[in-house]
Coordinates of C-alpha atoms in Angstrom, one line a residue:
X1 CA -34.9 46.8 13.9
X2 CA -36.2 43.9 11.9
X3 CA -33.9 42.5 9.0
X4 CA -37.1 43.2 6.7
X5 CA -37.1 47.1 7.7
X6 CA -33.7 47.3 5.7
X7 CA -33.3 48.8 2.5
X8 CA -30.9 47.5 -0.2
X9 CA -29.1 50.4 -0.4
X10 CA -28.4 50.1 3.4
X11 CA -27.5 46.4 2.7
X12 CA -25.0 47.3 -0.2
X13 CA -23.0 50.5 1.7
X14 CA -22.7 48.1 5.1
X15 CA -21.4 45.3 2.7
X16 CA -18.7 48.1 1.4
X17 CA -17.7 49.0 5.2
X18 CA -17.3 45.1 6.0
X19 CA -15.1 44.6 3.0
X20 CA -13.0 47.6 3.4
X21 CA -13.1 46.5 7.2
X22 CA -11.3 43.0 6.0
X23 CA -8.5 45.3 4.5
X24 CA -7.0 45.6 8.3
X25 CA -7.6 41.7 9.1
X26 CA -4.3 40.8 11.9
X27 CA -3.2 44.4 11.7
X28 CA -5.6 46.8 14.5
X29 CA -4.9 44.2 17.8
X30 CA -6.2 44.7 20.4
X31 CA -8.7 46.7 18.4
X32 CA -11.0 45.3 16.2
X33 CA -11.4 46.0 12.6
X34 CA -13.9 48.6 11.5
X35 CA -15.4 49.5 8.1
X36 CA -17.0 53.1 7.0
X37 CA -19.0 54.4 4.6
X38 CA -20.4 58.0 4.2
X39 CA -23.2 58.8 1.9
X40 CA -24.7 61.9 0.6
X41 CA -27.2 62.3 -2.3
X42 CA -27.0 58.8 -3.1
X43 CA -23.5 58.9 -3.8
X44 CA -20.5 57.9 -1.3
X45 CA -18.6 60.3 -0.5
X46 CA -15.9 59.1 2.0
X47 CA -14.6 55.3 3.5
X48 CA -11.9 54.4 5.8
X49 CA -11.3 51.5 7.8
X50 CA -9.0 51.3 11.2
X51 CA -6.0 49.8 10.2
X52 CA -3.8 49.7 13.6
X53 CA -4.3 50.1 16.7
X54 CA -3.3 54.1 17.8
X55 CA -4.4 54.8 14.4
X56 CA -7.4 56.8 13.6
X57 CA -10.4 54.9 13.8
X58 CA -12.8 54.3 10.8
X59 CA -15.1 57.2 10.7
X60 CA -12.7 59.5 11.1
X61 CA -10.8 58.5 8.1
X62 CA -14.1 58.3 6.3
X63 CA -14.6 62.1 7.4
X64 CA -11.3 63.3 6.4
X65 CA -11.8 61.5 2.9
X66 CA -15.2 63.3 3.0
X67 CA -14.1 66.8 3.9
X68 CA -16.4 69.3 4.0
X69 CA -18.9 66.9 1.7
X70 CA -19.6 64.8 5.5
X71 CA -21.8 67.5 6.6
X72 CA -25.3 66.1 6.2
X73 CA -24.1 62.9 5.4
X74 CA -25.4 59.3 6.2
X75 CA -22.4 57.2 8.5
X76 CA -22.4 53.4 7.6
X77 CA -20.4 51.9 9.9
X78 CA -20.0 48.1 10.8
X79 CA -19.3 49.1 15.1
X80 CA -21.0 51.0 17.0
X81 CA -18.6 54.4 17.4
X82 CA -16.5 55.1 20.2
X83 CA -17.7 57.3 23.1
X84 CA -14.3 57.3 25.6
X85 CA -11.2 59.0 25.1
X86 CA -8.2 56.0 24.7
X87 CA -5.1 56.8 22.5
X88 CA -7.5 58.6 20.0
X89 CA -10.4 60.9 20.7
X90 CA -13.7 59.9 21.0
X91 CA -15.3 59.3 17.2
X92 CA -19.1 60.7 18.7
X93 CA -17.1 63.4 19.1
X94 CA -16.1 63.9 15.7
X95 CA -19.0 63.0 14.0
X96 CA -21.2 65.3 15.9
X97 CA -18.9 68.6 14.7
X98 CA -18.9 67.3 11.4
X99 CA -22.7 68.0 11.1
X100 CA -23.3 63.5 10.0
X101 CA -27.4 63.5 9.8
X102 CA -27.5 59.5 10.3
X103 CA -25.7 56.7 11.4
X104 CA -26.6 52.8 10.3
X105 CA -24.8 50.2 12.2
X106 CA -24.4 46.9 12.2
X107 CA -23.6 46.4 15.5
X108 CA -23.1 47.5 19.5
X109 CA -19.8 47.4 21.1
X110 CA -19.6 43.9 22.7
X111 CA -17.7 45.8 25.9
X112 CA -19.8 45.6 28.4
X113 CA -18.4 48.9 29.5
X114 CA -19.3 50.8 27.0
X115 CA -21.8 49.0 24.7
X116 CA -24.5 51.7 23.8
X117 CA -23.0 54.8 25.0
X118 CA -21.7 55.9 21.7
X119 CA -25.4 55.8 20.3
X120 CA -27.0 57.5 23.0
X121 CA -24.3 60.3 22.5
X122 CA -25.2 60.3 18.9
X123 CA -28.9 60.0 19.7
X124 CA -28.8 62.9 22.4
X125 CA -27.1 65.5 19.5
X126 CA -30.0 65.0 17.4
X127 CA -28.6 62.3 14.5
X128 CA -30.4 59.9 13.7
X129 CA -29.2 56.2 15.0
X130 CA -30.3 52.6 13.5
X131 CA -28.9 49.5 14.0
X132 CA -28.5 46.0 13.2
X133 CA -28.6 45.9 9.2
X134 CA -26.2 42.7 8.3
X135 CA -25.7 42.0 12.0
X136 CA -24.2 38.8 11.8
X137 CA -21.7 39.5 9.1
X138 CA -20.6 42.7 11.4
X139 CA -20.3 40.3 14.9
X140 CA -18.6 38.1 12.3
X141 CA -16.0 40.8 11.8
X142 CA -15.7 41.1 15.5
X143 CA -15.4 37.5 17.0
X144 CA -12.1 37.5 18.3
X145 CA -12.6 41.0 19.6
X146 CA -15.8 40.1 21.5
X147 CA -14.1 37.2 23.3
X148 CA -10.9 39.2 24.2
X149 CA -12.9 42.1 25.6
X150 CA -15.1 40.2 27.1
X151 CA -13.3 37.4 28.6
X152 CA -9.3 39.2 28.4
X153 CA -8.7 35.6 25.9
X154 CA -7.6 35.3 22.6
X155 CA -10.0 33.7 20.2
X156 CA -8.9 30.3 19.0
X157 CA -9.2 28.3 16.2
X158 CA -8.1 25.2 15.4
X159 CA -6.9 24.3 12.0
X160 CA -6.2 20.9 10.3
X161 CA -5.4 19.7 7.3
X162 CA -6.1 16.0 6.8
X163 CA -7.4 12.9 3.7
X164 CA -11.2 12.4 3.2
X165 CA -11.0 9.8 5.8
X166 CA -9.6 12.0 9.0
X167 CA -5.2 11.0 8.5
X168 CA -2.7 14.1 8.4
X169 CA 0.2 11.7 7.5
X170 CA 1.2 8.3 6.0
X171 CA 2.0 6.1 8.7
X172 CA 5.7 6.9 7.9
X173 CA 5.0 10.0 9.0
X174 CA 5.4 11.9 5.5
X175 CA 2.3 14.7 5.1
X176 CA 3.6 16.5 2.3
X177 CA 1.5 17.6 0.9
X178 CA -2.1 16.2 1.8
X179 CA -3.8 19.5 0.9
X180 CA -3.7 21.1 -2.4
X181 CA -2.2 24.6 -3.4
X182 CA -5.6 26.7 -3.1
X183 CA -6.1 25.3 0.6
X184 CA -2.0 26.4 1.3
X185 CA -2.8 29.6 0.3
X186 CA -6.1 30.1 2.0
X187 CA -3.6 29.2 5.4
X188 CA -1.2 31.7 4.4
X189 CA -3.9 34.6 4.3
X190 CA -5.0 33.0 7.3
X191 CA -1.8 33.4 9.5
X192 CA -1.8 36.9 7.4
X193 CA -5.1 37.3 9.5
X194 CA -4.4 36.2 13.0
X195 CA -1.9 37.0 15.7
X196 CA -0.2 33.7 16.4
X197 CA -0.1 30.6 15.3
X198 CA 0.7 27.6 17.5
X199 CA 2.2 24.4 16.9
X200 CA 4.0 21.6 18.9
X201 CA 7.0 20.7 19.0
X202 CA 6.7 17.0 17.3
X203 CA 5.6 19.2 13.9
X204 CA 8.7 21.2 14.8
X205 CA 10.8 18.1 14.8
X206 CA 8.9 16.0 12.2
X207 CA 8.3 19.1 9.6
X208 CA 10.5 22.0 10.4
X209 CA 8.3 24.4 9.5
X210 CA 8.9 28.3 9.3
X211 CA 5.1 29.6 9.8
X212 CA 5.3 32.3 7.9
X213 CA 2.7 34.4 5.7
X214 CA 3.8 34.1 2.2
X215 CA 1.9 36.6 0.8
X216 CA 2.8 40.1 -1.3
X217 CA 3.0 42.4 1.7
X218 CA 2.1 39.6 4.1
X219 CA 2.8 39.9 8.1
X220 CA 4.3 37.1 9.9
X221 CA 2.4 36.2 12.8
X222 CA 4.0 35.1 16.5
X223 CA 5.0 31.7 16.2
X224 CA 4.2 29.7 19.5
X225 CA 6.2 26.1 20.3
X226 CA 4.8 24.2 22.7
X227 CA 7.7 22.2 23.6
X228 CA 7.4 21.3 27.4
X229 CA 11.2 19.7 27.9
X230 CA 12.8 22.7 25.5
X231 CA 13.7 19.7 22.9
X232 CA 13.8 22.2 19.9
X233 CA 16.8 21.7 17.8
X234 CA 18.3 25.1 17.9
X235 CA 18.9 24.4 14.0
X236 CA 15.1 24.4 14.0
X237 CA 14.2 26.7 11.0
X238 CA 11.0 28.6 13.0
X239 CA 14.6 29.8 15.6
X240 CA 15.6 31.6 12.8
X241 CA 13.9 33.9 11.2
X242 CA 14.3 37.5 10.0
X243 CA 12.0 38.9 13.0
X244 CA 13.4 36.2 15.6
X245 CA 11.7 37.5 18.9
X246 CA 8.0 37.0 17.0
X247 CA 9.1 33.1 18.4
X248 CA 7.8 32.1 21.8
X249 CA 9.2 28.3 23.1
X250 CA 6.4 27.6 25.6
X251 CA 8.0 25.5 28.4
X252 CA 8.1 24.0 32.1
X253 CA 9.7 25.4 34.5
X254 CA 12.1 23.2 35.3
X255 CA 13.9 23.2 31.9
X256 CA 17.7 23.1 30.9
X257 CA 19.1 26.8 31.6
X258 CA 22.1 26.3 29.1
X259 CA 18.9 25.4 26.2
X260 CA 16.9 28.3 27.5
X261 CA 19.8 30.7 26.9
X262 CA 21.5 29.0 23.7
X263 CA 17.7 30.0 22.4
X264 CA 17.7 33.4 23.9
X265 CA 20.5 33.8 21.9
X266 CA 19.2 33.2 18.7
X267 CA 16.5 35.9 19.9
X268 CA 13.7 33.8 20.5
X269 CA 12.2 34.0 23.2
X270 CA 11.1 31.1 25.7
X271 CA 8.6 31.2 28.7
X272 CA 8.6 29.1 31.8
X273 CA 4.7 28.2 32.2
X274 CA 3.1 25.7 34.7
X275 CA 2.6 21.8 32.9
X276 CA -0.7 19.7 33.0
X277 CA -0.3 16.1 32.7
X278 CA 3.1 16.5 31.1
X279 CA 2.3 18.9 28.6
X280 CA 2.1 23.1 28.8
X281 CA -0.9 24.4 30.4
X282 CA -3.1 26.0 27.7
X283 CA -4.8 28.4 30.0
X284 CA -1.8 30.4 31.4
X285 CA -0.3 30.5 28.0
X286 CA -3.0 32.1 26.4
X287 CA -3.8 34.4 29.6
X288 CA 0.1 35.5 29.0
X289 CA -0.7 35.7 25.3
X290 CA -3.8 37.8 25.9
X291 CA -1.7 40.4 28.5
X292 CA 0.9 41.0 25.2
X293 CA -2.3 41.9 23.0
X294 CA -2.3 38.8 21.6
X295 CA -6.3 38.5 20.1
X296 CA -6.6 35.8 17.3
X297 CA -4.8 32.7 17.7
X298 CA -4.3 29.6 15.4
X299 CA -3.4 26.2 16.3
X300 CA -1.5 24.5 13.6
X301 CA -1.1 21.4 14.7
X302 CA 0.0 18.2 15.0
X303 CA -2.5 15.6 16.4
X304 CA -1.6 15.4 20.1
X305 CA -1.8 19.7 20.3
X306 CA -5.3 19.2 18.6
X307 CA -6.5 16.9 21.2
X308 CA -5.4 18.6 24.1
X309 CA -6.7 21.8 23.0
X310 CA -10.5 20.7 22.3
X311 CA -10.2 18.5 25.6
X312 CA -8.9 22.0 27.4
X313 CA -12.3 23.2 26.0
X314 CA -9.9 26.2 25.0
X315 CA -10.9 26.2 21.2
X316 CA -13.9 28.7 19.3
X317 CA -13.5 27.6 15.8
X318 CA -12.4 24.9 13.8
X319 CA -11.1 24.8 10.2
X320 CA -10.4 21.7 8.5
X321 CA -9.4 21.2 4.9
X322 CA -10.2 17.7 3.6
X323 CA -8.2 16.1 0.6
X324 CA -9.8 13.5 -1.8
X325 CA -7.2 11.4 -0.6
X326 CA -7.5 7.8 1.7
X327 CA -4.6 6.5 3.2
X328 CA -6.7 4.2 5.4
X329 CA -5.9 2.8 8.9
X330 CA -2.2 3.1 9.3
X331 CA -2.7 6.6 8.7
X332 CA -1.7 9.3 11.7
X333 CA -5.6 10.0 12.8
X334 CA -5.9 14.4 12.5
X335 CA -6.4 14.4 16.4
X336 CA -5.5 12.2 19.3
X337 CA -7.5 10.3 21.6
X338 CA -10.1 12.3 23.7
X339 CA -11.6 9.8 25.7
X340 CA -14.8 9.9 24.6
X341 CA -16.3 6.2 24.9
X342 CA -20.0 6.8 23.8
X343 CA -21.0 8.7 20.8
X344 CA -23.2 11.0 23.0
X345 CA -20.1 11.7 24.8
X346 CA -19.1 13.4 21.1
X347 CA -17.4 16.9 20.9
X348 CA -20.9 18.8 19.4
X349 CA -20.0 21.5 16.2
X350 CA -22.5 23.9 15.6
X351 CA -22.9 26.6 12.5
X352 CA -21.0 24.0 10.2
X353 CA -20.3 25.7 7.0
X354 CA -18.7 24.0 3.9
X355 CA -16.8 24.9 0.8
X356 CA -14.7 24.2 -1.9
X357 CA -10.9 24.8 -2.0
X358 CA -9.6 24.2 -5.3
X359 CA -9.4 20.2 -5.2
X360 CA -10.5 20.1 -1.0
X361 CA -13.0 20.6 0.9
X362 CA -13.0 23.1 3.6
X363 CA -15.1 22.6 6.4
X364 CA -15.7 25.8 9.3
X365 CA -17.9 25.4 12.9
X366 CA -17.7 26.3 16.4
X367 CA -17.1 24.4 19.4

């Protein structure tokens, strides 16, 4: 259905279900997040969003907020409801008893698997199904989701913060703090957002960072240390935490056994994974990642990680925060060398979006 065949009030309830979708943002992995709206008589009358996985899904909260007031009601929902049993019921299922007249979606399950069959349930019980009002903002709610189901990866995205002219540090190595207060709190939300962040372990070293979410109510993600020859001080900060085991030391496998368990006993924990060129293998890392639920993960840095990861081809999205700062050439560049010789050879980022932060500029695309 064209864009032009939707009504504004169909606009304005599927912009409800995406916000109160956003609500659950890092909370519902693997699942993704959902939005719901139900409307009678021009009024809403119920909205729920999913807000962990095992809990109930988004239209069923929406009905139980409804009550008996769902009967003849209109479903706005930003996924395409469930038609399979999995920890929870089927949500056709539900809708269908509790007498919905119409459902407006914004979009089909990107499962191959099962993409459609929760309409056609719908369709086949007599309510009304249309789909595809704010499309792209619903697959925006879904990215990560749609790559892990898809492809059994996490969705990746690469974050930097670095001056006007591309340097994360002072050529002394100092980077605090290149990016202003708004953009440090955007990050914050972020890793309240995803599942786990990355980082190697130079920034470990050089910045002893914690990587935690320091928002009201916030959740820590995993933290992930790529640290190939297990050279993390054990006084390293990010070792402990309140929730130690949310910290992963990726590794070779030919590491000191004494450092493996002197960190195992500060309750981290540390994985053994294959190298490439030195360095831990991106792709079995996130394949492990992926097999512990893992669906949104954010790379924090420092430059050599950054390169690696865009040369592993391994990364969806980039967000970069740029100061109105210039430290010039003697400046750490924000990513390491990637070979390229010609500017055809160039790295190519498409749907480039750009906004303020405060005082920076944040700059979002995919690779």
């Amino acid at each position: 259905m064209s864009g032009a065949s939707w009504s504004d009030s169909d606009k304005r309830y599927l912009r409800v279900a995406c916000r109160l979708a956003r609500r659950a943002a890092g909370r519902t992995s693997p699942n993704p997040i959902v939005g719901a709206v139900l409307v009678r008589g021009g009024r809403i009358v119920g909205t729920g969003f999913h807000r962990f996985a095992g809990g109930d899904h988004a239209e069923i909260v929406a009905l139980k907020h409804a009550g008996p007031k769902a009967r003849g009601a209109t479903l706005y929902i930003t996924l395409e409801p469930c038609n399979h049993y999995g920890r929870t019921p089927p949500c056709t299922q539900a809708l269908i008893r509790a007498g919905i007249k119409e459902v407006v979606c914004g979009t089909r399950d990107p499962n191959p698997l099962v993409a459609g069959q929760g309409f056609r349930r719908l369709r086949r019980a007599g309510i009304k199904v249309r789909v595809g009002v704010l499309e792209n903002d619903c697959r925006a709610l879904i990215e990560s989701f749609a790559k892990f189901i898809t492809r059994r990866l996490p969705f990746v995205t690469l974050k930097l913060a670095a001056t006007l002219d591309g340097k994360i540090a002072a050529a002394n190595g100092d980077a605090h703090w290149i990016s202003g207060e708004d953009s440090r709190q955007i990050v914050h939300r972020m890793r309240n957002a995803v599942d786990a962040v990355v980082v190697g372990v130079g920034t470990v070293k050089a910045d002893d960072p914690q990587l935690t979410c320091r928002i009201p109510r916030g959740r820590n993600p995993w933290r992930i240390v790529l640290d190939s020859r297990l050279s993390i001080p054990l006084s390293a900060r990010i070792l402990r935490q309140v929730d130690p085991a949310k910290t992963i030391v990726a590794t070779g496998t030919r590491v000191s056994a004494a450092k493996t368990r002197a960190i195992e006993a500060l309750g981290a924990q540390v994985w053994p994974l294959p190298l490439k060129r030195g360095k831990v293998a991106w792709r079995p890392l996130l394949r492990k990642l992926a097999a512990s639920g893992v669906v949104t993960v954010m790379i924090e840095g420092g430059a050599g990680i950054a390169a690696s990861a865009v040369k592993e081809k391994i990364v969806d999205k980039i967000i970069f925060f740029y100061a109105p700062k210039i430290l010039g050439g003697d400046g750490w560049a924000m990513i390491e060398r990637l070979g390229i010789r010609r500017v055809k050879q160039s790295v190519p980022v498409k749907n480039l979006h750009a906004m303020n932060s405060g005082g920076d500029l944040m700059v979002t695309g995919y690779l």
